[in-house]
PDB file of C-alpha atoms in Angstrom:
ATOM      1  CA  MET A   1      76.335-163.378 -44.745  1.00  0.00           C
ATOM      2  CA  ALA A   2      80.106-163.335 -44.435  1.00  0.00           C
ATOM      3  CA  VAL A   3      80.373-159.652 -45.216  1.00  0.00           C
ATOM      4  CA  PRO A   4      78.117-158.410 -42.365  1.00  0.00           C
ATOM      5  CA  GLU A   5      79.942-160.712 -39.928  1.00  0.00           C
ATOM      6  CA  THR A   6      83.284-159.285 -41.062  1.00  0.00           C
ATOM      7  CA  ILE A   7      81.997-155.742 -40.657  1.00  0.00           C
ATOM      8  CA  THR A   8      80.643-156.508 -37.186  1.00  0.00           C
ATOM      9  CA  ARG A   9      83.948-158.070 -36.155  1.00  0.00           C
ATOM     10  CA  THR A  10      85.873-155.059 -37.483  1.00  0.00           C
ATOM     11  CA  VAL A  11      83.654-152.627 -35.590  1.00  0.00           C
ATOM     12  CA  ALA A  12      84.089-154.617 -32.379  1.00  0.00           C
ATOM     13  CA  VAL A  13      87.874-154.571 -32.730  1.00  0.00           C
ATOM     14  CA  ALA A  14      87.813-150.813 -33.355  1.00  0.00           C
ATOM     15  CA  GLN A  15      85.673-150.271 -30.265  1.00  0.00           C
ATOM     16  CA  ARG A  16      88.033-152.323 -28.103  1.00  0.00           C
ATOM     17  CA  ARG A  17      91.000-150.355 -29.387  1.00  0.00           C
ATOM     18  CA  GLY A  18      89.157-147.126 -28.695  1.00  0.00           C
ATOM     19  CA  SER A  19      88.411-148.175 -25.139  1.00  0.00           C
ATOM     20  CA  ARG A  20      92.060-149.048 -24.604  1.00  0.00           C
ATOM     21  CA  ARG A  21      93.053-145.603 -25.841  1.00  0.00           C
ATOM     22  CA  ARG A  22      90.552-143.924 -23.540  1.00  0.00           C
ATOM     23  CA  PHE A  23      91.797-145.721 -20.417  1.00  0.00           C
ATOM     24  CA  ARG A  24      95.521-146.073 -20.079  1.00  0.00           C
ATOM     25  CA  PRO A  25      96.416-147.286 -16.567  1.00  0.00           C
ATOM     26  CA  ARG A  26     100.120-147.384 -17.402  1.00  0.00           C
ATOM     27  CA  ARG A  27     100.154-143.656 -18.197  1.00  0.00           C
ATOM     28  CA  LEU A  28      98.199-142.939 -15.006  1.00  0.00           C
ATOM     29  CA  LEU A  29     100.605-145.000 -12.896  1.00  0.00           C
ATOM     30  CA  LEU A  30     103.615-143.281 -14.458  1.00  0.00           C
ATOM     31  CA  GLY A  31     102.108-139.890 -13.663  1.00  0.00           C
ATOM     32  CA  LEU A  32     101.461-140.880 -10.048  1.00  0.00           C
ATOM     33  CA  ALA A  33     104.971-142.296  -9.766  1.00  0.00           C
ATOM     34  CA  GLY A  34     106.408-138.984 -10.942  1.00  0.00           C
ATOM     35  CA  ILE A  35     104.396-137.035  -8.354  1.00  0.00           C
ATOM     36  CA  LEU A  36     105.366-139.421  -5.540  1.00  0.00           C
ATOM     37  CA  SER A  37     109.029-139.184  -6.571  1.00  0.00           C
ATOM     38  CA  VAL A  38     108.962-135.391  -6.351  1.00  0.00           C
ATOM     39  CA  LEU A  39     107.287-135.527  -2.933  1.00  0.00           C
ATOM     40  CA  LEU A  40     109.817-138.078  -1.713  1.00  0.00           C
ATOM     41  CA  VAL A  41     112.774-135.968  -2.839  1.00  0.00           C
ATOM     42  CA  TRP A  42     111.146-132.935  -1.227  1.00  0.00           C
ATOM     43  CA  GLU A  43     110.745-134.846   2.057  1.00  0.00           C
ATOM     44  CA  VAL A  44     114.329-136.113   2.055  1.00  0.00           C
ATOM     45  CA  VAL A  45     115.843-132.721   1.178  1.00  0.00           C
ATOM     46  CA  SER A  46     113.991-131.075   4.057  1.00  0.00           C
ATOM     47  CA  ARG A  47     114.442-133.853   6.643  1.00  0.00           C
ATOM     48  CA  THR A  48     118.180-134.211   6.015  1.00  0.00           C
ATOM     49  CA  GLY A  49     118.769-130.483   6.370  1.00  0.00           C
ATOM     50  CA  MET A  50     120.015-129.964   2.815  1.00  0.00           C
ATOM     51  CA  LEU A  51     117.641-127.016   2.891  1.00  0.00           C
ATOM     52  CA  ASN A  52     116.614-125.288   6.103  1.00  0.00           C
ATOM     53  CA  PRO A  53     113.396-127.044   7.217  1.00  0.00           C
ATOM     54  CA  GLU A  54     112.243-123.831   8.871  1.00  0.00           C
ATOM     55  CA  TYR A  55     111.923-122.175   5.471  1.00  0.00           C
ATOM     56  CA  PHE A  56     111.455-125.354   3.425  1.00  0.00           C
ATOM     57  CA  PRO A  57     109.198-127.629   5.514  1.00  0.00           C
ATOM     58  CA  PRO A  58     108.832-131.332   4.656  1.00  0.00           C
ATOM     59  CA  ALA A  59     106.232-132.363   2.120  1.00  0.00           C
ATOM     60  CA  SER A  60     104.325-134.384   4.745  1.00  0.00           C
ATOM     61  CA  GLU A  61     103.831-131.282   6.909  1.00  0.00           C
ATOM     62  CA  VAL A  62     102.783-129.198   3.900  1.00  0.00           C
ATOM     63  CA  ILE A  63     100.215-131.801   2.845  1.00  0.00           C
ATOM     64  CA  ALA A  64      98.884-131.934   6.415  1.00  0.00           C
ATOM     65  CA  GLN A  65      98.569-128.157   6.405  1.00  0.00           C
ATOM     66  CA  LEU A  66      96.778-128.343   3.085  1.00  0.00           C
ATOM     67  CA  GLY A  67      94.230-130.658   4.662  1.00  0.00           C
ATOM     68  CA  ALA A  68      93.776-128.197   7.533  1.00  0.00           C
ATOM     69  CA  ASN A  69      93.343-125.284   5.111  1.00  0.00           C
ATOM     70  CA  ALA A  70      90.696-127.213   3.223  1.00  0.00           C
ATOM     71  CA  THR A  71      88.455-127.061   6.293  1.00  0.00           C
ATOM     72  CA  LEU A  72      88.505-123.245   6.342  1.00  0.00           C
ATOM     73  CA  THR A  73      85.876-121.144   4.599  1.00  0.00           C
ATOM     74  CA  GLY A  74      88.407-118.441   3.761  1.00  0.00           C
ATOM     75  CA  PHE A  75      90.490-120.943   1.809  1.00  0.00           C
ATOM     76  CA  TRP A  76      87.603-121.839  -0.509  1.00  0.00           C
ATOM     77  CA  GLN A  77      86.684-118.175  -0.869  1.00  0.00           C
ATOM     78  CA  ALA A  78      90.243-117.478  -2.060  1.00  0.00           C
ATOM     79  CA  VAL A  79      90.022-120.392  -4.510  1.00  0.00           C
ATOM     80  CA  GLY A  80      86.720-119.023  -5.794  1.00  0.00           C
ATOM     81  CA  VAL A  81      88.145-115.530  -6.311  1.00  0.00           C
ATOM     82  CA  THR A  82      91.125-116.869  -8.257  1.00  0.00           C
ATOM     83  CA  LEU A  83      89.029-119.204 -10.403  1.00  0.00           C
ATOM     84  CA  GLY A  84      86.454-116.475 -11.041  1.00  0.00           C
ATOM     85  CA  THR A  85      89.108-114.042 -12.269  1.00  0.00           C
ATOM     86  CA  TRP A  86      90.717-116.774 -14.378  1.00  0.00           C
ATOM     87  CA  ALA A  87      87.420-117.822 -15.977  1.00  0.00           C
ATOM     88  CA  LEU A  88      86.321-114.265 -16.743  1.00  0.00           C
ATOM     89  CA  GLY A  89      89.712-113.414 -18.210  1.00  0.00           C
ATOM     90  CA  MET A  90      89.625-116.519 -20.406  1.00  0.00           C
ATOM     91  CA  LEU A  91      86.117-115.677 -21.599  1.00  0.00           C
ATOM     92  CA  VAL A  92      87.030-112.103 -22.538  1.00  0.00           C
ATOM     93  CA  ALA A  93      90.242-113.213 -24.261  1.00  0.00           C
ATOM     94  CA  PHE A  94      88.362-115.855 -26.251  1.00  0.00           C
ATOM     95  CA  VAL A  95      85.583-113.486 -27.319  1.00  0.00           C
ATOM     96  CA  LEU A  96      88.159-110.948 -28.519  1.00  0.00           C
ATOM     97  CA  ALA A  97      90.793-113.231 -30.031  1.00  0.00           C
ATOM     98  CA  MET A  98      88.772-115.736 -32.068  1.00  0.00           C
ATOM     99  CA  PRO A  99      86.701-113.391 -34.271  1.00  0.00           C
ATOM    100  CA  LEU A 100      89.567-110.924 -34.604  1.00  0.00           C
ATOM    101  CA  GLY A 101      91.939-113.688 -35.647  1.00  0.00           C
ATOM    102  CA  ILE A 102      89.481-114.971 -38.254  1.00  0.00           C
ATOM    103  CA  VAL A 103      88.818-111.532 -39.745  1.00  0.00           C
ATOM    104  CA  ILE A 104      92.509-110.609 -39.929  1.00  0.00           C
ATOM    105  CA  GLY A 105      93.613-114.064 -41.072  1.00  0.00           C
ATOM    106  CA  LEU A 106      91.162-114.108 -43.989  1.00  0.00           C
ATOM    107  CA  SER A 107      92.303-110.718 -45.261  1.00  0.00           C
ATOM    108  CA  MET A 108      95.754-110.528 -46.800  1.00  0.00           C
ATOM    109  CA  GLN A 109      95.681-106.750 -46.556  1.00  0.00           C
ATOM    110  CA  LEU A 110      94.755-106.742 -42.863  1.00  0.00           C
ATOM    111  CA  THR A 111      97.419-109.352 -42.183  1.00  0.00           C
ATOM    112  CA  ARG A 112     100.080-107.133 -43.736  1.00  0.00           C
ATOM    113  CA  ILE A 113      98.836-104.013 -41.948  1.00  0.00           C
ATOM    114  CA  THR A 114      98.727-105.642 -38.487  1.00  0.00           C
ATOM    115  CA  ARG A 115     101.831-107.828 -38.753  1.00  0.00           C
ATOM    116  CA  SER A 116     104.261-105.268 -37.329  1.00  0.00           C
ATOM    117  CA  THR A 117     101.831-104.284 -34.567  1.00  0.00           C
ATOM    118  CA  VAL A 118     101.325-107.910 -33.539  1.00  0.00           C
ATOM    119  CA  GLU A 119     105.059-108.602 -33.542  1.00  0.00           C
ATOM    120  CA  PHE A 120     105.600-105.499 -31.370  1.00  0.00           C
ATOM    121  CA  LEU A 121     102.851-106.139 -28.798  1.00  0.00           C
ATOM    122  CA  ARG A 122     103.024-109.929 -28.472  1.00  0.00           C
ATOM    123  CA  PRO A 123     106.506-110.157 -26.853  1.00  0.00           C
ATOM    124  CA  ILE A 124     105.657-107.576 -24.162  1.00  0.00           C
ATOM    125  CA  PRO A 125     105.558-109.478 -20.822  1.00  0.00           C
ATOM    126  CA  SER A 126     102.110-109.337 -19.280  1.00  0.00           C
ATOM    127  CA  VAL A 127     103.537-108.759 -15.800  1.00  0.00           C
ATOM    128  CA  GLY A 128     105.192-105.617 -17.170  1.00  0.00           C
ATOM    129  CA  LEU A 129     101.715-104.124 -17.453  1.00  0.00           C
ATOM    130  CA  ILE A 130     101.026-104.413 -13.716  1.00  0.00           C
ATOM    131  CA  PRO A 131     102.050-100.783 -12.970  1.00  0.00           C
ATOM    132  CA  LEU A 132      99.798 -99.623 -15.825  1.00  0.00           C
ATOM    133  CA  ALA A 133      96.905-101.695 -14.498  1.00  0.00           C
ATOM    134  CA  VAL A 134      97.311-100.231 -11.006  1.00  0.00           C
ATOM    135  CA  LEU A 135      97.474 -96.662 -12.326  1.00  0.00           C
ATOM    136  CA  VAL A 136      94.585 -96.927 -14.776  1.00  0.00           C
ATOM    137  CA  PHE A 137      92.104 -99.055 -12.800  1.00  0.00           C
ATOM    138  CA  ALA A 138      91.048 -98.698  -9.183  1.00  0.00           C
ATOM    139  CA  VAL A 139      88.964-101.894  -9.021  1.00  0.00           C
ATOM    140  CA  PRO A 140      91.075-105.011  -8.256  1.00  0.00           C
ATOM    141  CA  LEU A 141      89.116-107.179 -10.693  1.00  0.00           C
ATOM    142  CA  GLN A 142      89.758-104.753 -13.537  1.00  0.00           C
ATOM    143  CA  GLN A 143      93.464-104.674 -12.702  1.00  0.00           C
ATOM    144  CA  SER A 144      93.648-108.458 -12.805  1.00  0.00           C
ATOM    145  CA  LEU A 145      91.606-108.737 -15.982  1.00  0.00           C
ATOM    146  CA  LEU A 146      93.870-106.374 -17.902  1.00  0.00           C
ATOM    147  CA  ILE A 147      96.861-108.596 -17.209  1.00  0.00           C
ATOM    148  CA  VAL A 148      95.079-111.928 -17.634  1.00  0.00           C
ATOM    149  CA  VAL A 149      93.261-110.983 -20.832  1.00  0.00           C
ATOM    150  CA  TYR A 150      96.406-109.535 -22.384  1.00  0.00           C
ATOM    151  CA  GLY A 151      98.410-112.695 -21.734  1.00  0.00           C
ATOM    152  CA  ALA A 152      95.683-115.141 -22.776  1.00  0.00           C
ATOM    153  CA  PHE A 153      94.629-113.137 -25.829  1.00  0.00           C
ATOM    154  CA  TRP A 154      97.875-113.645 -27.722  1.00  0.00           C
ATOM    155  CA  GLN A 155      97.915-117.403 -27.116  1.00  0.00           C
ATOM    156  CA  ILE A 156      94.498-117.788 -28.743  1.00  0.00           C
ATOM    157  CA  PHE A 157      94.892-115.081 -31.382  1.00  0.00           C
ATOM    158  CA  VAL A 158      98.150-116.413 -32.824  1.00  0.00           C
ATOM    159  CA  GLN A 159      96.829-119.988 -32.971  1.00  0.00           C
ATOM    160  CA  VAL A 160      93.696-118.780 -34.789  1.00  0.00           C
ATOM    161  CA  LEU A 161      95.900-117.008 -37.326  1.00  0.00           C
ATOM    162  CA  TYR A 162      97.855-120.225 -37.869  1.00  0.00           C
ATOM    163  CA  GLY A 163      94.623-122.159 -38.284  1.00  0.00           C
ATOM    164  CA  VAL A 164      93.184-119.730 -40.819  1.00  0.00           C
ATOM    165  CA  ALA A 165      96.452-119.757 -42.776  1.00  0.00           C
ATOM    166  CA  ASP A 166      96.228-123.566 -42.957  1.00  0.00           C
ATOM    167  CA  VAL A 167      92.864-123.513 -44.753  1.00  0.00           C
ATOM    168  CA  ASP A 168      92.983-125.159 -48.182  1.00  0.00           C
ATOM    169  CA  THR A 169      92.822-122.459 -50.854  1.00  0.00           C
ATOM    170  CA  VAL A 170      91.168-124.887 -53.271  1.00  0.00           C
ATOM    171  CA  ALA A 171      88.368-125.510 -50.772  1.00  0.00           C
ATOM    172  CA  MET A 172      87.897-121.758 -50.328  1.00  0.00           C
ATOM    173  CA  SER A 173      87.799-121.211 -54.077  1.00  0.00           C
ATOM    174  CA  THR A 174      85.289-124.030 -54.452  1.00  0.00           C
ATOM    175  CA  ALA A 175      83.078-122.511 -51.743  1.00  0.00           C
ATOM    176  CA  ARG A 176      83.170-119.141 -53.526  1.00  0.00           C
ATOM    177  CA  SER A 177      82.278-120.755 -56.857  1.00  0.00           C
ATOM    178  CA  TYR A 178      79.233-122.351 -55.227  1.00  0.00           C
ATOM    179  CA  GLY A 179      78.111-118.961 -53.979  1.00  0.00           C
ATOM    180  CA  PHE A 180      78.882-119.398 -50.275  1.00  0.00           C
ATOM    181  CA  THR A 181      78.641-116.171 -48.291  1.00  0.00           C
ATOM    182  CA  TRP A 182      81.543-115.038 -46.117  1.00  0.00           C
ATOM    183  CA  LEU A 183      79.891-116.423 -42.996  1.00  0.00           C
ATOM    184  CA  GLN A 184      79.170-119.735 -44.716  1.00  0.00           C
ATOM    185  CA  ARG A 185      82.808-120.049 -45.796  1.00  0.00           C
ATOM    186  CA  VAL A 186      83.920-119.378 -42.235  1.00  0.00           C
ATOM    187  CA  ARG A 187      81.471-121.920 -40.815  1.00  0.00           C
ATOM    188  CA  ASP A 188      81.915-124.727 -43.323  1.00  0.00           C
ATOM    189  CA  VAL A 189      85.509-124.326 -44.537  1.00  0.00           C
ATOM    190  CA  VAL A 190      87.560-122.209 -42.143  1.00  0.00           C
ATOM    191  CA  PHE A 191      86.231-123.324 -38.775  1.00  0.00           C
ATOM    192  CA  PRO A 192      86.814-127.108 -39.184  1.00  0.00           C
ATOM    193  CA  THR A 193      90.439-126.471 -40.184  1.00  0.00           C
ATOM    194  CA  MET A 194      90.980-123.832 -37.522  1.00  0.00           C
ATOM    195  CA  LEU A 195      89.371-125.774 -34.635  1.00  0.00           C
ATOM    196  CA  PRO A 196      92.428-127.887 -33.642  1.00  0.00           C
ATOM    197  CA  TYR A 197      94.553-124.720 -33.555  1.00  0.00           C
ATOM    198  CA  LEU A 198      91.883-122.921 -31.535  1.00  0.00           C
ATOM    199  CA  VAL A 199      91.738-125.703 -28.942  1.00  0.00           C
ATOM    200  CA  THR A 200      95.530-125.655 -28.658  1.00  0.00           C
ATOM    201  CA  GLY A 201      95.424-121.894 -28.120  1.00  0.00           C
ATOM    202  CA  ILE A 202      92.779-122.273 -25.405  1.00  0.00           C
ATOM    203  CA  ARG A 203      94.870-124.922 -23.653  1.00  0.00           C
ATOM    204  CA  LEU A 204      97.946-122.689 -23.699  1.00  0.00           C
ATOM    205  CA  ALA A 205      95.955-119.622 -22.679  1.00  0.00           C
ATOM    206  CA  ALA A 206      94.360-121.469 -19.740  1.00  0.00           C
ATOM    207  CA  ALA A 207      97.757-122.158 -18.175  1.00  0.00           C
ATOM    208  CA  VAL A 208      99.048-118.638 -18.852  1.00  0.00           C
ATOM    209  CA  ALA A 209      95.870-117.057 -17.451  1.00  0.00           C
ATOM    210  CA  LEU A 210      96.125-119.020 -14.197  1.00  0.00           C
ATOM    211  CA  ILE A 211      99.769-118.053 -13.739  1.00  0.00           C
ATOM    212  CA  LEU A 212      99.002-114.392 -14.349  1.00  0.00           C
ATOM    213  CA  THR A 213      95.959-114.436 -12.064  1.00  0.00           C
ATOM    214  CA  VAL A 214      97.972-115.736  -9.123  1.00  0.00           C
ATOM    215  CA  THR A 215     100.905-113.451  -9.972  1.00  0.00           C
ATOM    216  CA  ILE A 216      98.934-110.218  -9.912  1.00  0.00           C
ATOM    217  CA  GLU A 217      97.192-111.277  -6.682  1.00  0.00           C
ATOM    218  CA  LEU A 218     100.605-111.980  -5.196  1.00  0.00           C
ATOM    219  CA  VAL A 219     102.275-108.771  -6.382  1.00  0.00           C
ATOM    220  CA  VAL A 220      99.468-106.244  -6.074  1.00  0.00           C
ATOM    221  CA  GLY A 221      97.722-107.873  -3.132  1.00  0.00           C
ATOM    222  CA  THR A 222      94.364-106.192  -3.630  1.00  0.00           C
ATOM    223  CA  SER A 223      92.322-109.222  -4.722  1.00  0.00           C
ATOM    224  CA  HIS A 224      91.772-111.781  -1.960  1.00  0.00           C
ATOM    225  CA  GLY A 225      92.619-114.818  -4.060  1.00  0.00           C
ATOM    226  CA  LEU A 226      95.228-117.535  -3.666  1.00  0.00           C
ATOM    227  CA  GLY A 227      98.074-115.193  -4.564  1.00  0.00           C
ATOM    228  CA  PHE A 228      97.023-112.781  -1.825  1.00  0.00           C
ATOM    229  CA  GLU A 229      96.815-115.637   0.690  1.00  0.00           C
ATOM    230  CA  ILE A 230     100.293-116.848  -0.326  1.00  0.00           C
ATOM    231  CA  ALA A 231     101.711-113.383   0.311  1.00  0.00           C
ATOM    232  CA  GLN A 232      99.929-113.129   3.673  1.00  0.00           C
ATOM    233  CA  SER A 233     101.200-116.520   4.806  1.00  0.00           C
ATOM    234  CA  ARG A 234     104.737-115.682   3.730  1.00  0.00           C
ATOM    235  CA  ASN A 235     104.689-112.352   5.566  1.00  0.00           C
ATOM    236  CA  ALA A 236     103.396-114.073   8.707  1.00  0.00           C
ATOM    237  CA  ALA A 237     106.182-116.715   8.454  1.00  0.00           C
ATOM    238  CA  LEU A 238     103.581-119.493   8.083  1.00  0.00           C
ATOM    239  CA  TYR A 239     105.719-121.412   5.639  1.00  0.00           C
ATOM    240  CA  GLU A 240     103.762-124.683   5.763  1.00  0.00           C
ATOM    241  CA  SER A 241     100.642-122.765   4.738  1.00  0.00           C
ATOM    242  CA  THR A 242     102.597-120.857   2.088  1.00  0.00           C
ATOM    243  CA  TYR A 243     103.795-124.034   0.385  1.00  0.00           C
ATOM    244  CA  ALA A 244     100.371-125.624   0.809  1.00  0.00           C
ATOM    245  CA  LEU A 245      98.764-122.747  -1.079  1.00  0.00           C
ATOM    246  CA  VAL A 246     101.410-122.978  -3.792  1.00  0.00           C
ATOM    247  CA  LEU A 247     100.626-126.681  -4.041  1.00  0.00           C
ATOM    248  CA  VAL A 248      96.941-125.845  -4.468  1.00  0.00           C
ATOM    249  CA  THR A 249      97.693-123.577  -7.422  1.00  0.00           C
ATOM    250  CA  GLY A 250      99.556-126.464  -9.042  1.00  0.00           C
ATOM    251  CA  LEU A 251      96.646-128.837  -8.435  1.00  0.00           C
ATOM    252  CA  ILE A 252      94.245-126.309  -9.954  1.00  0.00           C
ATOM    253  CA  GLY A 253      96.513-126.049 -12.983  1.00  0.00           C
ATOM    254  CA  VAL A 254      96.481-129.830 -13.391  1.00  0.00           C
ATOM    255  CA  ALA A 255      92.689-129.915 -13.039  1.00  0.00           C
ATOM    256  CA  ILE A 256      92.276-127.187 -15.663  1.00  0.00           C
ATOM    257  CA  ASN A 257      94.590-129.003 -18.069  1.00  0.00           C
ATOM    258  CA  VAL A 258      92.717-132.279 -17.576  1.00  0.00           C
ATOM    259  CA  GLY A 259      89.421-130.506 -18.167  1.00  0.00           C
ATOM    260  CA  VAL A 260      90.639-128.857 -21.361  1.00  0.00           C
ATOM    261  CA  ARG A 261      92.056-132.180 -22.582  1.00  0.00           C
ATOM    262  CA  PHE A 262      88.710-133.849 -21.917  1.00  0.00           C
ATOM    263  CA  VAL A 263      86.863-131.210 -23.919  1.00  0.00           C
ATOM    264  CA  GLU A 264      89.483-131.430 -26.665  1.00  0.00           C
ATOM    265  CA  LYS A 265      88.929-135.168 -27.068  1.00  0.00           C
ATOM    266  CA  ARG A 266      85.190-134.653 -27.329  1.00  0.00           C
ATOM    267  CA  VAL A 267      85.323-131.699 -29.708  1.00  0.00           C
ATOM    268  CA  LEU A 268      88.102-133.141 -31.882  1.00  0.00           C
ATOM    269  CA  SER A 269      87.061-136.791 -31.818  1.00  0.00           C
ATOM    270  CA  TRP A 270      87.195-136.735 -35.617  1.00  0.00           C
ATOM    271  CA  HIS A 271      90.740-135.342 -35.775  1.00  0.00           C
ATOM    272  CA  GLN A 272      93.715-137.581 -36.522  1.00  0.00           C
ATOM    273  CA  SER A 273      95.723-136.507 -33.455  1.00  0.00           C
ATOM    274  CA  VAL A 274      92.883-137.540 -31.122  1.00  0.00           C
ATOM    275  CA  ARG A 275      92.133-140.802 -32.970  1.00  0.00           C
ATOM    276  CA  GLU A 276      95.774-141.812 -32.679  1.00  0.00           C
ATOM    277  CA  GLY A 277      95.802-140.934 -28.990  1.00  0.00           C
ATOM    278  CA  ILE A 278      98.444-138.202 -29.256  1.00  0.00           C
TER     279      ILE A 278
END
């Protein structure tokens, strides 16, 4: 009877440790302290006149304006437009990058053929394609998608290539010797190894896609999203509203990152990095 009791006690200890890893109040408090510190410095810099409060209003006034904006229908419509473009761009980038990365990564010949092309196209700044997007596409959504998909695609594609390259060659050879088809090898051997890299690529792409979505709305001004509203507020000298909208984009970025992290912990619960709480 001693053995079952020992096992039960061990499981209970593991569960308590897991719950402690899932809820870390100290990390939460440190994060809140960092945010409050930034807001405090912002308030002091503006109130003391270190920066002109007309063009750099205090954080308290910006937050109050943010609360006022949140009561407006147009504000939520702008948020919806930005999030819709971001989500669609992420979906297209994912659908293109993951299978393409797997196919190229599993073929040494394709890897050699595409290496120079990838190294040429990947460093091109996505914002540099804005004139091309405006000239080629007349629909604002298509213009935004070209930029967003291009930037997010490389984040996912490169991580998938790294993941495929990390697959154990012995495991692949064993799968072939057991008669696994190509799809079976991808499903049972490649995908488990590649998944942590894929999730990392999605997390990086999510941040890049949001930045590019707001940027093209701000620069081109044809899509009535948050970037467009920021430009309109700036042009109308409504600086409290301008900073409030910028603050909203940051909050959306934090929310997206938290969401991706949550999914990552669920999908990669078996992975060492998640078990150790990294």
